[in-house]
Amino acid sequence: MMELKTEPVVINMGPQHPSTHGVFRMRVTFDGEVIVDMEPVFGYLHRGIEKLAEERTYTQVIPLTDRLDYVASMTNNHAYVLAVERLAGITVPERAEYLRVIMDEMMRISSHLLAVGFLLNDMGAFFTPLMYMFREREKLLDLFEMVCGQRLTYNYMRIGGLSHDIPPEFLPALNRFVQEMPHFIDEYDQLLAENEILLARTKGVGVLSRELAINASASGPVLRASGVSWDIRKADPYSVYDRFKFQVPIGTAGDIYDRYWVRIQEMRHSVRILEQAIKGLPSGEVMAKVPPLLRPPQGEAYAHIESPRGELGFYVVSDNSIAPYRLHIRAPTFINLTTLRDLVIGWKLADAVAVFGSIDIVLGEVDR
Amino acid sequence: MNGWDWIHWLIFVVVILGFALSMIIVFIWTERKVIGRFQLRRGPNRVGPMGVLQAFADFIKVLTKEDIVPAKADRWVHLLAPIVAFVPALLVLAVVPFRDGSILADLNIGILYVVAIGALGVVGIFMAGWGSNNKYSLISAMRTAAQVVSYEVPVVLSIVGVILITGSLSMVTIVHEQQVPFILLQPLGFLIFFLGTTAEINRSPFDLLEAESEIVAGFHIEYSGMKFALFYLGEYAHAVAASAVITTLFLSGWKGPVLPPVLWFLIKVGFVFWLFLWMRSTLPRLRVDQLMGFAWKFLLPLALFNVFLTGAEVLLWEEKMASWGNFPWPFLFLNLALAGGLIVLWSKFFRLGGGRVEV
Amino acid sequence: MRFKRYGAGIAKGMALTLKHLWRRPITVEYPEERLIPSKRFRGYELVWYPERCTACATCAKACPQGNIEIVTSRGEGDMYKVEKFEVDTGRCMFDGLCVESCPFNALAMGQSYERSSYCRGQVVLSKEELTISEERQPSGYARPEIEALQPEQTLLIYRTGGVR
Amino acid sequence: MTTALSGQEVSRQIGERFPDAVLQSDEAAVVLRGESLLEVAQFLKATPGLEFDYLTSISGVDYLDYLEVVYHLTSMKNNHSLVLKVRCWDRDKPSLPSVVSLWRGADLQEREAYDLVGIAFSGHPNLKRILLWEGFEGHPLRRDYL
């Protein structure tokens, strides 16, 4: 038998690569098609938002938070204003809280649609699921545009409430969406849930064990797919989430399929929350009395919400000036990437892409 | 060899070239349009009515691009690869009958020729992958080589069923023998041949060599300008050739009522291509080990079963053929049932690919 | 992984895509067909009303990017005269904070969305380029009186024909 | 509802095991001595009734006099949380023990704190810059960095 001289190949996947969802880079060592080592490289989209925030007033930081997780930017607004409200001791009018919940859940649906769509795209389904999901997402973006005038960077929430009340056309359109959406989710299930190729590609691949998930501070669908029932909407209810009935879908295996499944189920429950929130929406003001130049008392506050990607936390330190002394962002996907190496080692190139897609990162949030 | 032969060949070379190139353009347009409609889009509609001239616009764009050869590429291999990949697809069409008698060369081993030439394109792809001096394209080249070699086996075995029934290797005779399309008499053979060909011409869900989300563009990642266009055309030329071969073998070629034979042929080719598009727009891609597993563990055993069963059937019906009007009608239903039963049965034993590798 | 369903899942998916083949496309033919944006659309450019502006520079202070440059001089009486009112729309995030902060309603977001230009100098807008004109119409963002006059937004949810 | 544990209450419990680990404590937070961080963290993670199995967030803050690292701990089992702080007075060579051995989730966050605030975590398996590039001068999130 002739001895073949072989050596592992190092491939830089990214920063320009179709499936890195932005400018992420994986330095991967391959033995044939099998991954033997992987090192994530961050920072290609680092804009120093935490530093920028230190020289802007509390209100001026809100547009910056839009640029974090640009697929679900309204949740970033929410987490940030929640932290500042906690710091300054501001109570938000009830109508504003309801509208925040409505926006958050719409955001969750639109973000999960994109996450699942791109996951399928990464696995080679030639754009079809993505296109079907974009159809629903566009409808949601229309509604966001109606409320705040933008489709992607909303800058809608304000410290103490919201910048605008919803226009009268909003609720009928949202109602229609809520009625239609379950049907479309069923269609996605029909297209994908039992597809043998999808099952073969995702079941048992990239398994994140329950223990490791908790130990590595994973959050959001990644954590719940591993079988941990931890949703901040339930565990530490913010806004008015304690008034709604909904379930937190839990996976069992912690593989790619469960992450996909959890996201699809979460959309169903988000629709349910939307239904209840529309029904219970009170009338009244949407903005509390807040001075235009807010000077919160000296101190610090940490507020976290369940963003579509996991626990999004803002840690704000105030020194009683008009700008935050320090703003730290606990970005869910950044921390979810901790275990990326463990998930892909030993799998094939194609699996690495799928695992990466199932974590559903947004580079704006990872690199800040 | 007389003068008429030369004229015949000259005409048919021109006809085949024209047919192939025009079909490629039609296919490019159809693919974009049909997949667009599958995805609730409109597809190209800017250049010409309904975007029919889109392919020409792309062609002009590609022609005016800079021709790049990577600094450390194997220059000659890099340059020759697109031609080597493109030409075999045209060669295959030489033995495909467009209608009775319309054929460049009615080889008596026509189907063997198709099998032999059809697999040559992979050499071009491998040359491209190797010569580009790019890691992605190298991975792609290795994948293709493995894929085509593996899928060639079940594909050839599934043809054997057809050959057993017709008793001839000539494409024209095969069409003549099809009183009903062989897709009905050989459902399993058709399925294996269709899936195997999909893999051989590298279309989704077996398009591992291009796998945009994994290895970016695979073997043609370093190609630009006319060389890229040749690959692009070559991909569609292979699709045209594969559709034509499937039409001839399993869909009774030019045969059909009312309409002229050439039109029937084109309709059937278009339908087969539409099947490719339907699969492409629905299915995710297989992983490389699952792809190999599918060929060796699923298609190959079924193809062997198919050869065995068809052989037995041919022996059985040999004497009674005359009383059935020269066609084994009862076996239509038997084969359909057998195919379903075999697929279900074999699915029970079949495992797709390996899992994690300890490193 | 076993093929448990013998391809039934694949068949279901294929049936769904086949169903979609006969559905109406949902895309919009952009240059020919233009959807009406939201009444509160935060479009390109700002609309500036010089007659209402008192040059208090509240908008400049509200801008997170420091995009708005205001230079004033002594005008007649108590009024300031605006010498320079310049917005670098190339750095603008279109967050609308300037419009919200203006105490005299002298600023509004623009309505247009087709304002690409060939050089960076063209995106810095001086005060003449910011006033209201035929192609520069204000939008209703934070300006309820303008919002009431705007046309109804086209919503895709009513266009795509619902579930079918 | 996640209950925020009182810092004083927890510091009393810590004090029983490690008498001089706690520097100061109030309702909101416990401030620890840097040297004792690792063993106290071990204690907090393992002790029944506390069981902080989930490290939510690590933030580095520069207070000019000292650098502070804030650990937000959560217990998924008991659904309560705690804010743990460690201070570091040496601005030139700030060093703290790393908690990666207890919580894997600290891996990237400690690297981030090292990168942006400049706190070296001893015992971290792979402590290098993460968001900025190798060879970057200074630590941008310090207050004296302009």
mmCIF file of C-alpha atoms in Angstrom, chain D residues 33 61 64 97 102 118 132-133:
data_model
loop_
_atom_site.group_PDB
_atom_site.id
_atom_site.type_symbol
_atom_site.label_atom_id
_atom_site.label_comp_id
_atom_site.label_asym_id
_atom_site.label_seq_id
_atom_site.Cartn_x
_atom_site.Cartn_y
_atom_site.Cartn_z
ATOM 1 C CA ARG D 33 -11.805 41.061 46.415
ATOM 2 C CA VAL D 61 -16.505 49.512 33.526
ATOM 3 C CA LEU D 64 -11.045 56.192 36.489
ATOM 4 C CA PRO D 97 -8.893 35.519 37.733
ATOM 5 C CA LEU D 102 -16.758 27.542 35.821
ATOM 6 C CA GLY D 118 -8.061 46.127 29.072
ATOM 7 C CA LEU D 132 -10.330 44.839 17.400
ATOM 8 C CA TRP D 133 -7.375 43.562 15.499
#
